[in-house]
Amino acid sequence: MAASRALLPSPQVSPASARVRLAAAVPSSLTLAARGGAGAGARLRVRCAILSSPAPVAPTESRPARRISPSAPDGALRPKPAVLVAEKLSEAGLAVLRQFADVECAYGMSPAELLAKAAQFDALIVRSGTKVTREVLEAGQGRLRVVGRAGVGIDNVDLQAATEVGCLVVNAPTANTIAAAEHGIALLASMARNVSQADAALKAGKWQRNKYVGVSLVGKTLAVMGFGKVGSEVARRAKGLGIHVIAHDPYAPADRARALGVELVSFDEAIARADFISLHMPLIPTTSKIFNDESFAKMKNGVRIINVARGGVIDEDALVRALDSGKVAQAALDVFTVEPPPKDSKLVLHENVTVTPHLGASTVEAQEGVAIEIAEAVVGALRGELAATAVNAPMVPAEILSELAPYVSLAEKLGRLAVQLVAGESGIKGVKVVYTTARGPDDLDTRLLRAMVTKGLVEPVSSTFVNLVNADYTAKQRGLRLTEERVAHDSPAAEAPLESVQVRLSHVQSKFAGAISDGGDVIVLEGRVKYGVPHLTLVGPYEVDVSLEGNLILCRQIDQPGMIGKVGNILGDTNVNINFMSVGRTFRGKQAIMAIGVDEEPDKDTLEKIGAILAIEEFVFLEL
């Protein structure tokens, strides 16, 4: 009986630190009931401009004056924003920027030069080569309000520091989609027909027709691992070549796959059936080296692999071993764990490997598209508009977070737990969030809570960063149909903003049958805040009470004496500390669920010992 693993751990959120970690923006106005201070009945109206003006800073002699633009609608003189472009951007993108701001292009700056310039600009645009560190963001002295990453990945930007100083970070996630998909297909065809090897041999004076006999694509099965924007475009093009396409993505909308004639399957089924495997998954903790010796052993002999996603998803040493043994016939790689790879890399030099130097987005059209997309995002952010491509956002005012912080944490953790319970091949088709509250709609804005449920559902299975700014956009892009329902609490004098939050995933398969309720296809989790700490209080039809701190083990068992002791002894023998335990049951002597909070992650042998207890029918390990 296998235990489910969380896809991405989430740090604990305390009310004191929530302002920093949430990175949630408040739209133009947000009304909440204020508690304390002016009295329980007071109302707090918060108006927060999104980046419409920089945070105040103490004047310094070295701070340069901004140019003044006379073109404000009311006739008043307004400062014209200044934008620093630190890496090459096409003229099309620069033209968009120059219509709104003063633009300085300073390519190839040293870290010290960037630090010296940071306070002189309202926005900074980088690609992947410039590190936007905490030092750079703090050197902005409150004037640096926007960082734009011309591309998808934001590994080179310190998001935590950006959030702390109130600097918005935006990226350009869509413009290079087609270019990356086309490069994947190019590598697929080139590898199948040995184009690069035959080209090198012929240029070396060798005519080796018999050595470079290829394989046909028609009728073969391609497994697309990661069915997002790029993966679905690869599938669309592969279908046109007569290839049968299957896909694995724990989050892919089933209707989108059906529309393309693609079959969604589990990870193991995908790699076992495929003749070709094309990788399009993000590099997150659960996908790091996911293609390893164990994965390769499950594949067909002579499988061929294409990677235009992230190098780190492949254990490169394991791939060399699979190539040497013939388990993997060929590989075509555009990305590597270390870039550029070492000159003596066995993988790069292998005769059955086709390589390119990270060219997935390297077309004239894609580079221009990325430049325009990031320029428009930066200009929009400087104007104070909500940015759909934001990966963080300015902080929520302290008055709001002091009341909602524990519920925000609860909402995210319920989403994070729920997505781990979904069987990978079933996907998520519908989400309902049910709030039990004594407050009316005008006294409680649930957008932040809804955003955090979305964050918990999406972030563990993708590289997307979710906050109040982009939550609804992200949900829509991923086919998430998220609805909300309010249930009136019977105590109108209740001080707490919420009595409970419930997350319901409909029409899904579950790795843990005990979480299913309502006719057999709805995962139900409910939680409450007790003494400022999120608690899980309902799993399917079972009432439990366990603090959502650390990790969680759920066991469904026959209700009989001694079960708590048996599981506790197994965990204690391996120094796994139990911080909370609760048992809920339907009827005495029938079935029960044991919810166990643990500080450490039990090893595989420990989990197997728990699963081997005769009275335990199923169990699951979940990371928070």
Short mmCIF file of C-alpha atoms in Angstrom, two decimals, residues 162-412:
data_model
loop_
_atom_site.label_atom_id
_atom_site.label_comp_id
_atom_site.label_asym_id
_atom_site.label_seq_id
_atom_site.Cartn_x
_atom_site.Cartn_y
_atom_site.Cartn_z
CA ALA A 162 10.69 41.72 -3.58
CA THR A 163 7.51 41.13 -1.61
CA GLU A 164 8.99 42.57 1.57
CA VAL A 165 9.97 45.83 -0.14
CA GLY A 166 6.67 46.05 -2.04
CA CYS A 167 8.18 45.43 -5.48
CA LEU A 168 5.95 43.67 -8.03
CA VAL A 169 7.53 40.92 -10.14
CA VAL A 170 6.01 40.10 -13.54
CA ASN A 171 7.12 37.67 -16.24
CA ALA A 172 6.31 36.79 -19.86
CA PRO A 173 4.98 33.21 -19.77
CA THR A 174 3.20 32.84 -23.12
CA ALA A 175 5.17 34.43 -25.95
CA ASN A 176 7.68 31.61 -26.42
CA THR A 177 5.17 28.73 -26.23
CA ILE A 178 5.02 28.02 -29.97
CA ALA A 179 8.79 28.36 -30.40
CA ALA A 180 9.45 25.81 -27.65
CA ALA A 181 6.88 23.40 -29.06
CA GLU A 182 8.34 23.69 -32.56
CA HIS A 183 11.82 23.02 -31.22
CA GLY A 184 10.55 19.91 -29.45
CA ILE A 185 9.10 18.59 -32.71
CA ALA A 186 12.32 19.50 -34.55
CA LEU A 187 14.37 17.48 -32.06
CA LEU A 188 11.91 14.60 -32.28
CA ALA A 189 12.20 14.34 -36.06
CA SER A 190 15.94 15.01 -36.10
CA MET A 191 16.59 12.29 -33.54
CA ALA A 192 14.36 9.74 -35.25
CA ARG A 193 16.26 10.17 -38.53
CA ASN A 194 19.76 10.70 -37.06
CA VAL A 195 20.06 14.06 -38.79
CA SER A 196 22.79 15.58 -36.62
CA GLN A 197 24.93 12.44 -36.53
CA ALA A 198 24.64 11.88 -40.28
CA ASP A 199 25.43 15.54 -40.92
CA ALA A 200 28.59 15.38 -38.80
CA ALA A 201 29.70 12.13 -40.44
CA LEU A 202 29.20 13.41 -43.97
CA LYS A 203 31.09 16.62 -43.20
CA ALA A 204 33.90 14.43 -41.89
CA GLY A 205 34.05 12.69 -45.29
CA LYS A 206 32.11 9.54 -44.33
CA TRP A 207 29.23 8.14 -46.41
CA GLN A 208 27.42 5.87 -43.93
CA ARG A 209 23.91 5.23 -45.17
CA ASN A 210 23.57 1.87 -43.44
CA LYS A 211 24.72 3.19 -40.06
CA TYR A 212 22.13 5.96 -39.83
CA VAL A 213 18.92 4.12 -40.63
CA GLY A 214 16.18 5.85 -38.67
CA VAL A 215 12.73 5.00 -37.34
CA SER A 216 9.36 6.13 -38.62
CA LEU A 217 7.07 8.40 -36.60
CA VAL A 218 3.77 7.24 -38.06
CA GLY A 219 1.90 4.90 -35.76
CA LYS A 220 4.27 5.39 -32.83
CA THR A 221 3.13 6.46 -29.35
CA LEU A 222 4.37 9.75 -27.90
CA ALA A 223 3.99 10.40 -24.16
CA VAL A 224 3.80 14.12 -23.41
CA MET A 225 4.88 14.55 -19.78
CA GLY A 226 3.34 17.84 -18.69
CA PHE A 227 0.26 18.94 -20.64
CA GLY A 228 0.48 22.68 -20.18
CA LYS A 229 0.88 25.33 -22.87
CA VAL A 230 3.98 23.86 -24.54
CA GLY A 231 3.03 20.23 -23.99
CA SER A 232 -0.40 20.66 -25.58
CA GLU A 233 1.12 22.44 -28.59
CA VAL A 234 3.61 19.60 -29.03
CA ALA A 235 0.71 17.13 -28.88
CA ARG A 236 -1.22 19.11 -31.51
CA ARG A 237 1.73 19.01 -33.92
CA ALA A 238 2.59 15.38 -33.23
CA LYS A 239 -0.98 14.34 -34.06
CA GLY A 240 -0.46 15.94 -37.46
CA LEU A 241 2.51 13.64 -38.04
CA GLY A 242 0.38 10.55 -37.51
CA ILE A 243 1.63 9.88 -33.99
CA HIS A 244 -0.66 8.53 -31.26
CA VAL A 245 -0.37 10.88 -28.29
CA ILE A 246 -0.90 10.10 -24.62
CA ALA A 247 -0.14 12.52 -21.80
CA HIS A 248 0.47 12.67 -18.09
CA ASP A 249 -0.27 15.77 -16.06
CA PRO A 250 -1.90 15.58 -12.61
CA TYR A 251 -3.57 18.90 -13.30
CA ALA A 252 -4.51 18.85 -16.98
CA PRO A 253 -8.18 19.56 -17.78
CA ALA A 254 -9.71 16.41 -19.25
CA ASP A 255 -11.87 18.38 -21.72
CA ARG A 256 -8.80 20.06 -23.26
CA ALA A 257 -7.10 16.69 -23.70
CA ARG A 258 -10.23 15.22 -25.30
CA ALA A 259 -10.48 18.18 -27.68
CA LEU A 260 -7.00 17.36 -28.96
CA GLY A 261 -7.63 13.62 -29.11
CA VAL A 262 -5.12 12.97 -26.33
CA GLU A 263 -5.50 10.27 -23.67
CA LEU A 264 -4.59 11.28 -20.10
CA VAL A 265 -2.90 8.46 -18.20
CA SER A 266 -0.84 7.92 -15.05
CA PHE A 267 2.89 8.57 -14.92
CA ASP A 268 3.82 4.88 -14.91
CA GLU A 269 1.42 4.02 -17.74
CA ALA A 270 2.71 6.88 -19.86
CA ILE A 271 6.37 5.89 -19.67
CA ALA A 272 5.55 2.16 -20.07
CA ARG A 273 3.53 2.61 -23.28
CA ALA A 274 5.60 5.26 -25.05
CA ASP A 275 7.95 4.87 -27.99
CA PHE A 276 8.89 8.54 -27.60
CA ILE A 277 8.72 10.61 -24.39
CA SER A 278 8.67 14.42 -24.57
CA LEU A 279 9.24 16.32 -21.32
CA HIS A 280 7.38 19.57 -20.59
CA MET A 281 7.12 19.62 -16.79
CA PRO A 282 8.36 22.33 -14.41
CA LEU A 283 11.39 21.78 -12.21
CA ILE A 284 9.99 21.62 -8.68
CA PRO A 285 11.05 19.42 -5.75
CA THR A 286 8.85 16.49 -6.77
CA THR A 287 10.01 16.51 -10.41
CA SER A 288 13.74 16.88 -9.69
CA LYS A 289 15.43 13.82 -11.25
CA ILE A 290 12.05 12.15 -11.67
CA PHE A 291 13.52 10.39 -14.70
CA ASN A 292 16.03 8.14 -12.96
CA ASP A 293 17.16 4.51 -12.93
CA GLU A 294 13.80 3.39 -11.55
CA SER A 295 11.84 5.31 -14.20
CA PHE A 296 14.01 4.12 -17.07
CA ALA A 297 13.57 0.50 -15.94
CA LYS A 298 9.79 0.82 -16.46
CA MET A 299 10.14 2.01 -20.07
CA LYS A 300 10.12 0.04 -23.28
CA ASN A 301 13.47 -1.14 -24.58
CA GLY A 302 14.61 1.32 -27.25
CA VAL A 303 12.53 4.28 -26.03
CA ARG A 304 13.54 7.75 -27.22
CA ILE A 305 13.46 10.87 -25.03
CA ILE A 306 13.16 14.59 -25.86
CA ASN A 307 13.65 17.35 -23.27
CA VAL A 308 12.99 21.02 -23.98
CA ALA A 309 11.72 21.77 -20.45
CA ARG A 310 14.25 21.79 -17.58
CA GLY A 311 17.46 19.81 -17.39
CA GLY A 312 17.06 18.95 -13.72
CA VAL A 313 14.05 16.66 -14.28
CA ILE A 314 16.46 14.03 -15.64
CA ASP A 315 19.14 12.25 -13.62
CA GLU A 316 21.81 12.71 -16.26
CA ASP A 317 24.07 9.92 -14.94
CA ALA A 318 21.13 7.53 -14.99
CA LEU A 319 20.33 8.56 -18.57
CA VAL A 320 23.91 7.77 -19.65
CA ARG A 321 23.57 4.32 -18.09
CA ALA A 322 20.25 3.77 -19.87
CA LEU A 323 21.78 4.84 -23.18
CA ASP A 324 24.78 2.55 -22.71
CA SER A 325 22.53 -0.43 -21.94
CA GLY A 326 20.23 0.25 -24.88
CA LYS A 327 17.16 0.72 -22.68
CA VAL A 328 17.04 4.26 -24.10
CA ALA A 329 17.92 4.18 -27.78
CA GLN A 330 18.36 7.93 -28.23
CA ALA A 331 17.90 11.24 -26.47
CA ALA A 332 17.47 14.76 -27.84
CA LEU A 333 18.21 17.45 -25.26
CA ASP A 334 17.95 21.23 -25.32
CA VAL A 335 18.39 21.74 -21.57
CA PHE A 336 20.81 20.46 -18.96
CA THR A 337 21.19 20.37 -15.19
CA VAL A 338 24.18 22.73 -15.45
CA GLU A 339 24.26 25.19 -18.33
CA PRO A 340 26.48 25.25 -20.18
CA PRO A 341 27.30 21.60 -19.44
CA PRO A 342 30.95 20.57 -18.86
CA LYS A 343 32.97 20.15 -22.03
CA ASP A 344 33.72 16.53 -21.10
CA SER A 345 30.07 15.66 -20.35
CA LYS A 346 29.49 11.98 -21.16
CA LEU A 347 25.88 12.79 -21.95
CA VAL A 348 26.62 15.56 -24.42
CA LEU A 349 29.36 13.53 -26.12
CA HIS A 350 27.32 10.32 -26.33
CA GLU A 351 26.90 9.18 -29.94
CA ASN A 352 23.18 8.53 -29.44
CA VAL A 353 22.40 11.98 -28.09
CA THR A 354 21.37 15.04 -30.10
CA VAL A 355 21.97 18.33 -28.30
CA THR A 356 21.22 22.03 -28.74
CA PRO A 357 22.26 24.91 -26.43
CA HIS A 358 18.89 25.86 -24.87
CA LEU A 359 17.35 27.12 -28.11
CA GLY A 360 13.70 26.43 -27.24
CA ALA A 361 12.70 30.10 -27.31
CA SER A 362 15.33 31.23 -29.77
CA THR A 363 13.36 32.38 -32.78
CA VAL A 364 13.13 35.93 -34.05
CA GLU A 365 9.38 35.91 -33.55
CA ALA A 366 9.54 34.50 -30.00
CA GLN A 367 12.18 36.98 -28.89
CA GLU A 368 10.09 39.86 -30.19
CA GLY A 369 6.95 38.44 -28.60
CA VAL A 370 8.63 38.07 -25.20
CA ALA A 371 9.94 41.64 -25.41
CA ILE A 372 6.49 43.05 -26.17
CA GLU A 373 4.79 40.90 -23.51
CA ILE A 374 7.17 41.94 -20.74
CA ALA A 375 7.15 45.59 -21.82
CA GLU A 376 3.35 45.70 -21.71
CA ALA A 377 3.31 43.98 -18.31
CA VAL A 378 5.82 46.46 -16.85
CA VAL A 379 4.00 49.49 -18.27
CA GLY A 380 0.68 48.20 -16.96
CA ALA A 381 2.14 47.63 -13.50
CA LEU A 382 3.63 51.14 -13.42
CA ARG A 383 0.20 52.50 -14.28
CA GLY A 384 -1.26 50.65 -11.30
CA GLU A 385 -3.17 48.03 -13.30
CA LEU A 386 -3.67 44.46 -12.10
CA ALA A 387 -1.18 42.22 -13.89
CA ALA A 388 -2.28 38.74 -14.98
CA THR A 389 1.39 37.70 -15.24
CA ALA A 390 2.31 38.86 -11.72
CA VAL A 391 4.21 36.29 -9.69
CA ASN A 392 3.95 38.26 -6.48
CA ALA A 393 2.19 41.46 -5.46
CA PRO A 394 2.32 44.30 -2.91
CA MET A 395 1.48 43.43 0.68
CA VAL A 396 -2.05 43.43 2.07
CA PRO A 397 -2.56 46.10 4.76
CA ALA A 398 -1.76 44.87 8.24
CA GLU A 399 -5.27 45.53 9.58
CA ILE A 400 -6.78 43.04 7.14
CA LEU A 401 -4.16 40.35 7.52
CA SER A 402 -4.18 40.48 11.31
CA GLU A 403 -7.76 39.21 11.16
CA LEU A 404 -7.63 36.95 8.11
CA ALA A 405 -4.09 35.52 8.40
CA PRO A 406 -4.97 32.20 10.11
CA TYR A 407 -7.88 31.65 7.70
CA VAL A 408 -5.63 32.42 4.74
CA SER A 409 -3.23 29.75 5.99
CA LEU A 410 -6.13 27.34 6.51
CA ALA A 411 -7.46 27.93 2.99
CA GLU A 412 -4.10 27.27 1.36
#
